[in-house]
PDB file of C-alpha atoms in Angstrom:
ATOM      1  CA  MET X   1      -4.208   8.196 -17.393  1.00  0.00           C
ATOM      2  CA  THR X   2      -1.072   8.935 -15.379  1.00  0.00           C
ATOM      3  CA  ALA X   3      -0.200  12.591 -14.744  1.00  0.00           C
ATOM      4  CA  THR X   4       2.520  14.225 -12.754  1.00  0.00           C
ATOM      5  CA  VAL X   5       2.458  17.005 -10.135  1.00  0.00           C
ATOM      6  CA  SER X   6       5.386  18.934  -8.677  1.00  0.00           C
ATOM      7  CA  PHE X   7       5.343  20.414  -5.227  1.00  0.00           C
ATOM      8  CA  THR X   8       7.605  21.854  -2.495  1.00  0.00           C
ATOM      9  CA  ILE X   9       8.421  19.733   0.601  1.00  0.00           C
ATOM     10  CA  ASP X  10       9.990  20.648   3.787  1.00  0.00           C
ATOM     11  CA  SER X  11      13.056  18.554   4.410  1.00  0.00           C
ATOM     12  CA  PRO X  12      16.112  18.538   6.758  1.00  0.00           C
ATOM     13  CA  LEU X  13      17.890  20.387   3.859  1.00  0.00           C
ATOM     14  CA  GLY X  14      15.156  23.009   3.559  1.00  0.00           C
ATOM     15  CA  PRO X  15      12.493  23.432   0.937  1.00  0.00           C
ATOM     16  CA  ARG X  16      12.967  21.031  -2.052  1.00  0.00           C
ATOM     17  CA  THR X  17      10.803  20.224  -5.107  1.00  0.00           C
ATOM     18  CA  ALA X  18       9.595  16.720  -5.744  1.00  0.00           C
ATOM     19  CA  THR X  19       7.579  15.338  -8.642  1.00  0.00           C
ATOM     20  CA  VAL X  20       5.054  12.509  -8.304  1.00  0.00           C
ATOM     21  CA  ALA X  21       3.028  10.501 -10.785  1.00  0.00           C
ATOM     22  CA  HIS X  22      -0.531   9.729 -10.081  1.00  0.00           C
ATOM     23  CA  GLU X  23      -3.847   8.553 -11.507  1.00  0.00           C
ATOM     24  CA  ARG X  24      -7.129  10.208 -10.531  1.00  0.00           C
ATOM     25  CA  LYS X  25     -10.691   9.095 -11.253  1.00  0.00           C
ATOM     26  CA  GLY X  26     -14.147   9.178  -9.796  1.00  0.00           C
ATOM     27  CA  ALA X  27     -16.013  11.782  -7.618  1.00  0.00           C
ATOM     28  CA  GLY X  28     -16.745  12.207  -4.022  1.00  0.00           C
ATOM     29  CA  GLU X  29     -14.707  12.338  -0.913  1.00  0.00           C
ATOM     30  CA  PRO X  30     -11.024  12.025  -1.768  1.00  0.00           C
ATOM     31  CA  LEU X  31      -9.312   8.655  -1.219  1.00  0.00           C
ATOM     32  CA  LEU X  32      -5.543   8.361  -1.451  1.00  0.00           C
ATOM     33  CA  LEU X  33      -4.044   5.011  -2.382  1.00  0.00           C
ATOM     34  CA  LEU X  34      -0.475   4.142  -1.474  1.00  0.00           C
ATOM     35  CA  HIS X  35       1.393   1.079  -2.724  1.00  0.00           C
ATOM     36  CA  GLY X  36       4.259  -0.869  -0.977  1.00  0.00           C
ATOM     37  CA  ILE X  37       7.943  -0.851  -1.478  1.00  0.00           C
ATOM     38  CA  GLY X  38       9.107  -1.772  -5.001  1.00  0.00           C
ATOM     39  CA  HIS X  39       5.626  -1.629  -6.358  1.00  0.00           C
ATOM     40  CA  HIS X  40       3.705   1.013  -8.249  1.00  0.00           C
ATOM     41  CA  LEU X  41       0.227   2.529  -8.351  1.00  0.00           C
ATOM     42  CA  GLN X  42      -0.992  -0.119 -10.768  1.00  0.00           C
ATOM     43  CA  ALA X  43      -1.102  -2.488  -7.824  1.00  0.00           C
ATOM     44  CA  TRP X  44      -4.439  -0.757  -7.052  1.00  0.00           C
ATOM     45  CA  HIS X  45      -6.065  -1.205 -10.487  1.00  0.00           C
ATOM     46  CA  PRO X  46      -8.122  -4.273  -9.471  1.00  0.00           C
ATOM     47  CA  VAL X  47     -10.115  -2.110  -7.023  1.00  0.00           C
ATOM     48  CA  THR X  48      -9.963   1.455  -8.230  1.00  0.00           C
ATOM     49  CA  GLY X  49     -13.058   1.072 -10.567  1.00  0.00           C
ATOM     50  CA  ILE X  50     -15.444   0.292  -7.823  1.00  0.00           C
ATOM     51  CA  LEU X  51     -13.893   2.746  -5.381  1.00  0.00           C
ATOM     52  CA  ALA X  52     -14.214   5.541  -7.940  1.00  0.00           C
ATOM     53  CA  ALA X  53     -18.063   4.993  -7.912  1.00  0.00           C
ATOM     54  CA  THR X  54     -18.229   6.843  -4.567  1.00  0.00           C
ATOM     55  CA  HIS X  55     -14.778   8.524  -4.186  1.00  0.00           C
ATOM     56  CA  ASP X  56     -12.344  10.834  -5.887  1.00  0.00           C
ATOM     57  CA  VAL X  57      -9.630   8.197  -6.100  1.00  0.00           C
ATOM     58  CA  ILE X  58      -6.007   9.262  -6.220  1.00  0.00           C
ATOM     59  CA  ALA X  59      -3.476   6.442  -6.662  1.00  0.00           C
ATOM     60  CA  VAL X  60       0.091   7.629  -6.499  1.00  0.00           C
ATOM     61  CA  ASP X  61       3.583   6.363  -7.232  1.00  0.00           C
ATOM     62  CA  LEU X  62       5.542   7.037  -4.022  1.00  0.00           C
ATOM     63  CA  PRO X  63       8.666   9.134  -4.508  1.00  0.00           C
ATOM     64  CA  GLY X  64      11.386   6.927  -6.001  1.00  0.00           C
ATOM     65  CA  PHE X  65       8.936   4.253  -7.284  1.00  0.00           C
ATOM     66  CA  GLY X  66       6.988   3.657 -10.411  1.00  0.00           C
ATOM     67  CA  ALA X  67       6.949   6.707 -12.684  1.00  0.00           C
ATOM     68  CA  SER X  68       7.670   9.192  -9.880  1.00  0.00           C
ATOM     69  CA  GLY X  69      11.026  10.790  -9.578  1.00  0.00           C
ATOM     70  CA  PRO X  70      13.308  10.239  -6.643  1.00  0.00           C
ATOM     71  CA  LEU X  71      13.310  12.599  -3.706  1.00  0.00           C
ATOM     72  CA  PRO X  72      15.821  15.389  -4.317  1.00  0.00           C
ATOM     73  CA  ALA X  73      19.445  14.607  -3.553  1.00  0.00           C
ATOM     74  CA  GLY X  74      20.173  14.441   0.132  1.00  0.00           C
ATOM     75  CA  VAL X  75      16.560  14.267   1.230  1.00  0.00           C
ATOM     76  CA  PRO X  76      15.967  11.190   3.413  1.00  0.00           C
ATOM     77  CA  TYR X  77      13.330   8.545   2.777  1.00  0.00           C
ATOM     78  CA  ASP X  78      12.464   8.341   6.526  1.00  0.00           C
ATOM     79  CA  LEU X  79       8.778   8.146   7.582  1.00  0.00           C
ATOM     80  CA  SER X  80       8.405  11.696   8.697  1.00  0.00           C
ATOM     81  CA  THR X  81       9.833  13.166   5.465  1.00  0.00           C
ATOM     82  CA  VAL X  82       7.768  10.963   3.134  1.00  0.00           C
ATOM     83  CA  VAL X  83       4.648  11.751   5.103  1.00  0.00           C
ATOM     84  CA  ARG X  84       5.277  15.441   4.823  1.00  0.00           C
ATOM     85  CA  ALA X  85       5.794  15.008   1.120  1.00  0.00           C
ATOM     86  CA  LEU X  86       2.403  13.267   0.872  1.00  0.00           C
ATOM     87  CA  GLY X  87       0.834  16.104   2.821  1.00  0.00           C
ATOM     88  CA  ALA X  88       2.391  18.570   0.323  1.00  0.00           C
ATOM     89  CA  LEU X  89       1.207  16.408  -2.597  1.00  0.00           C
ATOM     90  CA  CYS X  90      -2.416  16.513  -1.333  1.00  0.00           C
ATOM     91  CA  SER X  91      -2.253  20.329  -1.014  1.00  0.00           C
ATOM     92  CA  ALA X  92      -0.886  20.549  -4.640  1.00  0.00           C
ATOM     93  CA  LEU X  93      -3.834  18.429  -5.817  1.00  0.00           C
ATOM     94  CA  GLY X  94      -6.335  20.508  -3.953  1.00  0.00           C
ATOM     95  CA  VAL X  95      -7.157  17.727  -1.546  1.00  0.00           C
ATOM     96  CA  GLU X  96      -7.644  18.222   2.257  1.00  0.00           C
ATOM     97  CA  HIS X  97      -7.654  15.309   4.694  1.00  0.00           C
ATOM     98  CA  PRO X  98      -8.296  12.478   2.305  1.00  0.00           C
ATOM     99  CA  HIS X  99      -9.266   8.996   3.399  1.00  0.00           C
ATOM    100  CA  VAL X 100      -6.043   6.989   2.949  1.00  0.00           C
ATOM    101  CA  ALA X 101      -5.626   3.311   2.179  1.00  0.00           C
ATOM    102  CA  GLY X 102      -2.178   1.814   1.971  1.00  0.00           C
ATOM    103  CA  ASN X 103      -0.484  -1.568   1.523  1.00  0.00           C
ATOM    104  CA  SER X 104       2.744  -2.663   3.268  1.00  0.00           C
ATOM    105  CA  LEU X 105       4.893   0.470   3.293  1.00  0.00           C
ATOM    106  CA  GLY X 106       1.894   2.358   2.089  1.00  0.00           C
ATOM    107  CA  GLY X 107      -0.118   1.037   5.055  1.00  0.00           C
ATOM    108  CA  LEU X 108       2.600   2.357   7.443  1.00  0.00           C
ATOM    109  CA  LEU X 109       2.437   5.722   5.707  1.00  0.00           C
ATOM    110  CA  ALA X 110      -1.318   5.739   5.939  1.00  0.00           C
ATOM    111  CA  LEU X 111      -1.224   5.107   9.676  1.00  0.00           C
ATOM    112  CA  GLU X 112       1.294   7.904  10.233  1.00  0.00           C
ATOM    113  CA  MET X 113      -0.810  10.293   8.072  1.00  0.00           C
ATOM    114  CA  GLY X 114      -3.711   9.456  10.357  1.00  0.00           C
ATOM    115  CA  ARG X 115      -1.553   9.933  13.438  1.00  0.00           C
ATOM    116  CA  VAL X 116      -0.455  13.419  12.490  1.00  0.00           C
ATOM    117  CA  GLY X 117      -3.841  14.613  11.339  1.00  0.00           C
ATOM    118  CA  LEU X 118      -3.502  14.347   7.568  1.00  0.00           C
ATOM    119  CA  ALA X 119      -6.189  11.604   7.037  1.00  0.00           C
ATOM    120  CA  ARG X 120      -9.834  11.434   7.654  1.00  0.00           C
ATOM    121  CA  SER X 121      -9.766   7.630   7.817  1.00  0.00           C
ATOM    122  CA  VAL X 122      -7.107   4.900   7.435  1.00  0.00           C
ATOM    123  CA  THR X 123      -7.200   1.499   5.869  1.00  0.00           C
ATOM    124  CA  ALA X 124      -3.885  -0.362   6.334  1.00  0.00           C
ATOM    125  CA  LEU X 125      -3.432  -3.651   4.438  1.00  0.00           C
ATOM    126  CA  SER X 126      -0.523  -5.669   6.069  1.00  0.00           C
ATOM    127  CA  PRO X 127       1.228  -2.460   7.151  1.00  0.00           C
ATOM    128  CA  ALA X 128       4.936  -2.410   7.867  1.00  0.00           C
ATOM    129  CA  GLY X 129       6.272  -1.409  11.208  1.00  0.00           C
ATOM    130  CA  PHE X 130       4.721  -4.001  13.560  1.00  0.00           C
ATOM    131  CA  TRP X 131       7.490  -6.587  13.229  1.00  0.00           C
ATOM    132  CA  THR X 132      10.042  -8.058  15.667  1.00  0.00           C
ATOM    133  CA  GLU X 133      13.599  -7.647  14.680  1.00  0.00           C
ATOM    134  CA  GLY X 134      13.784 -11.177  13.346  1.00  0.00           C
ATOM    135  CA  GLU X 135      10.609 -10.657  11.312  1.00  0.00           C
ATOM    136  CA  ARG X 136      11.982  -7.441   9.881  1.00  0.00           C
ATOM    137  CA  ARG X 137      15.224  -9.070   8.829  1.00  0.00           C
ATOM    138  CA  TYR X 138      13.300 -11.901   7.223  1.00  0.00           C
ATOM    139  CA  ALA X 139      11.061  -9.493   5.269  1.00  0.00           C
ATOM    140  CA  PHE X 140      14.017  -7.272   4.148  1.00  0.00           C
ATOM    141  CA  THR X 141      16.055 -10.348   3.056  1.00  0.00           C
ATOM    142  CA  ALA X 142      13.024 -11.474   0.995  1.00  0.00           C
ATOM    143  CA  LEU X 143      12.631  -8.016  -0.569  1.00  0.00           C
ATOM    144  CA  ARG X 144      16.262  -7.818  -1.432  1.00  0.00           C
ATOM    145  CA  ALA X 145      16.126 -11.279  -3.004  1.00  0.00           C
ATOM    146  CA  LEU X 146      13.132 -10.123  -5.165  1.00  0.00           C
ATOM    147  CA  ARG X 147      14.919  -7.008  -6.183  1.00  0.00           C
ATOM    148  CA  ALA X 148      18.073  -8.954  -7.141  1.00  0.00           C
ATOM    149  CA  GLY X 149      16.132 -11.359  -9.170  1.00  0.00           C
ATOM    150  CA  ALA X 150      14.306  -8.612 -10.940  1.00  0.00           C
ATOM    151  CA  ARG X 151      17.511  -6.919 -11.845  1.00  0.00           C
ATOM    152  CA  ALA X 152      19.323 -10.098 -13.019  1.00  0.00           C
ATOM    153  CA  LEU X 153      16.441 -11.333 -15.219  1.00  0.00           C
ATOM    154  CA  PRO X 154      16.771 -10.367 -18.893  1.00  0.00           C
ATOM    155  CA  ARG X 155      13.683  -8.843 -20.389  1.00  0.00           C
ATOM    156  CA  PRO X 156      13.038 -11.776 -22.852  1.00  0.00           C
ATOM    157  CA  ALA X 157      13.319 -14.324 -19.987  1.00  0.00           C
ATOM    158  CA  LEU X 158      10.973 -12.143 -17.890  1.00  0.00           C
ATOM    159  CA  GLU X 159       8.360 -11.960 -20.641  1.00  0.00           C
ATOM    160  CA  ARG X 160       8.645 -15.740 -21.210  1.00  0.00           C
ATOM    161  CA  LEU X 161       8.173 -16.614 -17.544  1.00  0.00           C
ATOM    162  CA  SER X 162       5.159 -14.229 -17.345  1.00  0.00           C
ATOM    163  CA  ARG X 163       3.275 -16.245 -19.915  1.00  0.00           C
ATOM    164  CA  SER X 164       2.839 -19.323 -17.772  1.00  0.00           C
ATOM    165  CA  ALA X 165       1.194 -19.773 -14.359  1.00  0.00           C
ATOM    166  CA  PRO X 166       4.256 -21.413 -12.836  1.00  0.00           C
ATOM    167  CA  GLY X 167       6.345 -18.545 -14.196  1.00  0.00           C
ATOM    168  CA  ARG X 168       4.064 -15.904 -12.632  1.00  0.00           C
ATOM    169  CA  ALA X 169       4.255 -17.887  -9.361  1.00  0.00           C
ATOM    170  CA  ALA X 170       8.030 -17.773  -9.466  1.00  0.00           C
ATOM    171  CA  LEU X 171       8.126 -14.100 -10.164  1.00  0.00           C
ATOM    172  CA  THR X 172       5.384 -12.895  -7.719  1.00  0.00           C
ATOM    173  CA  GLY X 173       4.458 -15.796  -5.427  1.00  0.00           C
ATOM    174  CA  THR X 174       6.053 -14.003  -2.436  1.00  0.00           C
ATOM    175  CA  ILE X 175       3.430 -11.257  -2.445  1.00  0.00           C
ATOM    176  CA  TYR X 176       0.323 -12.874  -4.022  1.00  0.00           C
ATOM    177  CA  ALA X 177      -1.568 -15.930  -2.726  1.00  0.00           C
ATOM    178  CA  HIS X 178      -2.885 -16.409  -6.311  1.00  0.00           C
ATOM    179  CA  PRO X 179      -0.108 -15.202  -8.629  1.00  0.00           C
ATOM    180  CA  ALA X 180      -1.757 -16.978 -11.582  1.00  0.00           C
ATOM    181  CA  HIS X 181      -4.571 -14.457 -11.495  1.00  0.00           C
ATOM    182  CA  ARG X 182      -2.180 -11.713 -12.387  1.00  0.00           C
ATOM    183  CA  SER X 183      -1.990 -10.951 -16.056  1.00  0.00           C
ATOM    184  CA  PRO X 184       1.335 -11.494 -17.874  1.00  0.00           C
ATOM    185  CA  GLN X 185       1.618  -7.818 -18.726  1.00  0.00           C
ATOM    186  CA  ALA X 186       1.017  -6.780 -15.132  1.00  0.00           C
ATOM    187  CA  VAL X 187       3.710  -9.218 -13.894  1.00  0.00           C
ATOM    188  CA  VAL X 188       6.205  -7.782 -16.426  1.00  0.00           C
ATOM    189  CA  ALA X 189       5.269  -4.254 -15.445  1.00  0.00           C
ATOM    190  CA  GLU X 190       5.616  -4.698 -11.767  1.00  0.00           C
ATOM    191  CA  THR X 191       8.838  -6.670 -12.051  1.00  0.00           C
ATOM    192  CA  LEU X 192      10.373  -3.780 -14.150  1.00  0.00           C
ATOM    193  CA  ALA X 193       9.085  -1.334 -11.556  1.00  0.00           C
ATOM    194  CA  LEU X 194      10.855  -3.228  -8.839  1.00  0.00           C
ATOM    195  CA  ARG X 195      14.030  -3.415 -10.950  1.00  0.00           C
ATOM    196  CA  GLU X 196      13.934   0.305 -11.739  1.00  0.00           C
ATOM    197  CA  ALA X 197      12.847   1.741  -8.289  1.00  0.00           C
ATOM    198  CA  THR X 198      15.388   4.458  -7.483  1.00  0.00           C
ATOM    199  CA  GLY X 199      14.136   4.735  -3.812  1.00  0.00           C
ATOM    200  CA  PHE X 200      14.316   1.098  -2.989  1.00  0.00           C
ATOM    201  CA  GLU X 201      17.652   0.934  -1.114  1.00  0.00           C
ATOM    202  CA  ALA X 202      17.111   4.253   0.633  1.00  0.00           C
ATOM    203  CA  THR X 203      13.637   3.234   1.823  1.00  0.00           C
ATOM    204  CA  LEU X 204      14.924  -0.106   3.205  1.00  0.00           C
ATOM    205  CA  ALA X 205      17.752   1.697   4.899  1.00  0.00           C
ATOM    206  CA  ALA X 206      15.422   4.167   6.510  1.00  0.00           C
ATOM    207  CA  GLY X 207      12.991   1.417   7.516  1.00  0.00           C
ATOM    208  CA  GLY X 208      15.563  -0.610   9.492  1.00  0.00           C
ATOM    209  CA  SER X 209      14.735   1.207  12.698  1.00  0.00           C
ATOM    210  CA  VAL X 210      10.999   1.844  12.160  1.00  0.00           C
ATOM    211  CA  ARG X 211       8.531   0.551  14.571  1.00  0.00           C
ATOM    212  CA  PHE X 212       4.979   1.939  14.748  1.00  0.00           C
ATOM    213  CA  THR X 213       4.394   2.232  18.443  1.00  0.00           C
ATOM    214  CA  GLU X 214       1.737   5.052  18.872  1.00  0.00           C
ATOM    215  CA  ASP X 215      -2.062   5.069  18.782  1.00  0.00           C
ATOM    216  CA  VAL X 216      -4.088   6.713  16.000  1.00  0.00           C
ATOM    217  CA  PRO X 217      -6.987   7.805  18.203  1.00  0.00           C
ATOM    218  CA  ASP X 218      -8.912  10.505  16.245  1.00  0.00           C
ATOM    219  CA  VAL X 219      -9.831   8.777  13.031  1.00  0.00           C
ATOM    220  CA  PRO X 220     -11.451   5.444  11.998  1.00  0.00           C
ATOM    221  CA  VAL X 221      -8.753   2.836  11.370  1.00  0.00           C
ATOM    222  CA  THR X 222      -9.020  -0.581   9.818  1.00  0.00           C
ATOM    223  CA  ILE X 223      -6.022  -2.904   9.884  1.00  0.00           C
ATOM    224  CA  ALA X 224      -6.527  -5.898   7.478  1.00  0.00           C
ATOM    225  CA  TRP X 225      -4.137  -8.873   7.036  1.00  0.00           C
ATOM    226  CA  GLY X 226      -4.060 -11.588   4.484  1.00  0.00           C
ATOM    227  CA  SER X 227      -4.306 -15.075   5.962  1.00  0.00           C
ATOM    228  CA  ARG X 228      -1.630 -16.182   3.477  1.00  0.00           C
ATOM    229  CA  ASP X 229       0.817 -13.236   3.824  1.00  0.00           C
ATOM    230  CA  ARG X 230       4.287 -14.792   3.322  1.00  0.00           C
ATOM    231  CA  LEU X 231       6.133 -11.491   3.690  1.00  0.00           C
ATOM    232  CA  LEU X 232       4.727  -9.851   6.852  1.00  0.00           C
ATOM    233  CA  LEU X 233       3.267 -12.706   8.801  1.00  0.00           C
ATOM    234  CA  ARG X 234      -0.298 -12.489  10.064  1.00  0.00           C
ATOM    235  CA  ARG X 235       0.615 -12.417  13.775  1.00  0.00           C
ATOM    236  CA  GLN X 236       1.927  -8.866  13.255  1.00  0.00           C
ATOM    237  CA  GLY X 237      -1.764  -7.839  12.891  1.00  0.00           C
ATOM    238  CA  VAL X 238      -2.400  -8.757  16.494  1.00  0.00           C
ATOM    239  CA  ARG X 239       0.463  -6.459  17.606  1.00  0.00           C
ATOM    240  CA  ALA X 240      -1.092  -3.669  15.391  1.00  0.00           C
ATOM    241  CA  LYS X 241      -4.382  -4.144  17.208  1.00  0.00           C
ATOM    242  CA  TYR X 242      -2.792  -3.723  20.632  1.00  0.00           C
ATOM    243  CA  THR X 243      -0.951  -0.645  19.398  1.00  0.00           C
ATOM    244  CA  VAL X 244      -3.993   0.904  17.851  1.00  0.00           C
ATOM    245  CA  PRO X 245      -6.662  -0.440  20.232  1.00  0.00           C
ATOM    246  CA  GLY X 246      -9.499   1.450  18.490  1.00  0.00           C
ATOM    247  CA  ALA X 247      -8.777  -0.124  15.161  1.00  0.00           C
ATOM    248  CA  ARG X 248     -10.910  -2.766  13.443  1.00  0.00           C
ATOM    249  CA  LEU X 249      -8.723  -5.774  12.793  1.00  0.00           C
ATOM    250  CA  VAL X 250      -9.916  -7.763   9.725  1.00  0.00           C
ATOM    251  CA  ARG X 251      -8.702 -11.091   8.331  1.00  0.00           C
ATOM    252  CA  LEU X 252      -8.568 -11.478   4.553  1.00  0.00           C
ATOM    253  CA  PRO X 253      -8.981 -15.097   3.857  1.00  0.00           C
ATOM    254  CA  ASP X 254      -6.938 -16.666   1.151  1.00  0.00           C
ATOM    255  CA  CYS X 255      -5.143 -13.393   0.480  1.00  0.00           C
ATOM    256  CA  GLY X 256      -1.366 -12.709   0.265  1.00  0.00           C
ATOM    257  CA  HIS X 257       0.683  -9.655   1.143  1.00  0.00           C
ATOM    258  CA  VAL X 258      -0.796  -7.585  -1.781  1.00  0.00           C
ATOM    259  CA  PRO X 259      -4.378  -8.613  -1.404  1.00  0.00           C
ATOM    260  CA  MET X 260      -5.926  -6.217  -3.969  1.00  0.00           C
ATOM    261  CA  ASN X 261      -5.347  -8.757  -6.723  1.00  0.00           C
ATOM    262  CA  ASP X 262      -6.074 -11.885  -4.650  1.00  0.00           C
ATOM    263  CA  ASP X 263      -9.700 -10.661  -3.689  1.00  0.00           C
ATOM    264  CA  PRO X 264     -10.555  -7.223  -5.182  1.00  0.00           C
ATOM    265  CA  ALA X 265     -14.177  -7.441  -3.944  1.00  0.00           C
ATOM    266  CA  LEU X 266     -13.189  -8.052  -0.338  1.00  0.00           C
ATOM    267  CA  VAL X 267     -10.525  -5.443  -0.262  1.00  0.00           C
ATOM    268  CA  THR X 268     -12.984  -2.950  -1.801  1.00  0.00           C
ATOM    269  CA  ARG X 269     -15.495  -3.779   0.868  1.00  0.00           C
ATOM    270  CA  VAL X 270     -13.002  -3.299   3.665  1.00  0.00           C
ATOM    271  CA  ILE X 271     -11.959   0.164   2.321  1.00  0.00           C
ATOM    272  CA  LEU X 272     -15.418   1.311   1.774  1.00  0.00           C
ATOM    273  CA  ASP X 273     -16.610   0.165   5.192  1.00  0.00           C
ATOM    274  CA  THR X 274     -13.844   2.376   6.638  1.00  0.00           C
ATOM    275  CA  THR X 275     -14.306   5.418   4.514  1.00  0.00           C
ATOM    276  CA  HIS X 276     -18.125   5.398   4.818  1.00  0.00           C
ATOM    277  CA  SER X 277     -17.957   4.981   8.640  1.00  0.00           C
ATOM    278  CA  THR X 278     -17.158   8.774   8.636  1.00  0.00           C
ATOM    279  CA  CYS X 279     -20.216   9.651   6.553  1.00  0.00           C
ATOM    280  CA  PRO X 280     -23.389   7.624   7.280  1.00  0.00           C
ATOM    281  CA  ALA X 281     -25.263   9.363   4.446  1.00  0.00           C
ATOM    282  CA  HIS X 282     -23.231   7.280   1.940  1.00  0.00           C
ATOM    283  CA  ASP X 283     -24.302   3.893   3.358  1.00  0.00           C
ATOM    284  CA  SER X 284     -26.868   3.198   0.683  1.00  0.00           C
ATOM    285  CA  ASP X 285     -24.527   4.166  -2.010  1.00  0.00           C
ATOM    286  CA  THR X 286     -21.917   1.767  -0.524  1.00  0.00           C
ATOM    287  CA  ALA X 287     -24.322  -1.173  -0.687  1.00  0.00           C
ATOM    288  CA  SER X 288     -25.112  -0.640  -4.341  1.00  0.00           C
ATOM    289  CA  SER X 289     -21.679   0.229  -5.644  1.00  0.00           C
ATOM    290  CA  SER X 290     -19.960  -2.659  -4.041  1.00  0.00           C
ATOM    291  CA  ALA X 291     -22.647  -5.292  -4.501  1.00  0.00           C
ATOM    292  CA  GLN X 292     -20.025  -7.835  -5.537  1.00  0.00           C
ATOM    293  CA  ALA X 293     -18.161  -7.551  -2.268  1.00  0.00           C
ATOM    294  CA  PRO X 294     -18.734  -9.824   0.723  1.00  0.00           C
ATOM    295  CA  ALA X 295     -21.011  -8.093   3.175  1.00  0.00           C
ATOM    296  CA  HIS X 296     -19.028  -9.122   6.318  1.00  0.00           C
ATOM    297  CA  PRO X 297     -15.225  -9.363   6.156  1.00  0.00           C
ATOM    298  CA  THR X 298     -13.979 -11.571   8.888  1.00  0.00           C
ATOM    299  CA  ALA X 299     -13.153  -9.567  12.101  1.00  0.00           C
ATOM    300  CA  GLU X 300     -10.342 -10.823  14.311  1.00  0.00           C
ATOM    301  CA  ARG X 301      -9.780 -10.636  18.018  1.00  0.00           C
ATOM    302  CA  PRO X 302      -6.409  -9.824  19.541  1.00  0.00           C
TER     303      PRO X 302
END
């Protein structure tokens, strides 16, 4: 069940109050899940059940996305401000140094949380910020096109398209390798989330100059990339590995930009391998709770 929490954040304008929607389930060490731009916390639903067997899982709608309110007027959506907001959110929820897993924008936020000491481990799935300028422009153009399509499509036409595999491919093929696996209801919900995301333009504007260029030396880091990512191309993972040399770089075969739906078992395995690397006592629990997951995700070399 989705709940909301309000908290005070430090911003360039001084203390401001933000309100964020989240879902929380399971028990164990806390694990914060962060979605990508234009998406919502439901992107994690394919994996939260298994993760909750060993973790206190907190999936959030980022400020300005999903059911969360926008950041207060005048507060920027830049990386440092949003990371401070996530730190304040964790404090409001009674969570200290969670494991953090993020996808796309969420992966960039997860890495920054690890860099500034707010995370105990980081799993970044196709994280933003490792692009060339040409690759960034390509990705932003594709995102703007998806947003424009979502805003132009009447609700009856959206629902009609979602009921067929070709229609789901037309709506979500940019981010999934297997859009037909997504349910019609999920496709409608995520298209509406993209349409209604109040933080979309401000986040894109803030992201135009973002490059992740610093190491994350003090926590376990996994960077995973779908082999069929059409939005942030796989070669960006190699740059990420050079930037964060201690990270484990993993290929996600036959997965797109949002891999949680394409291969939930593999994504779960990758996340749990990372979180449990900080707590060896949990190894036996990991093996039993994720028995459906492949034992050895494919590691890549830079």
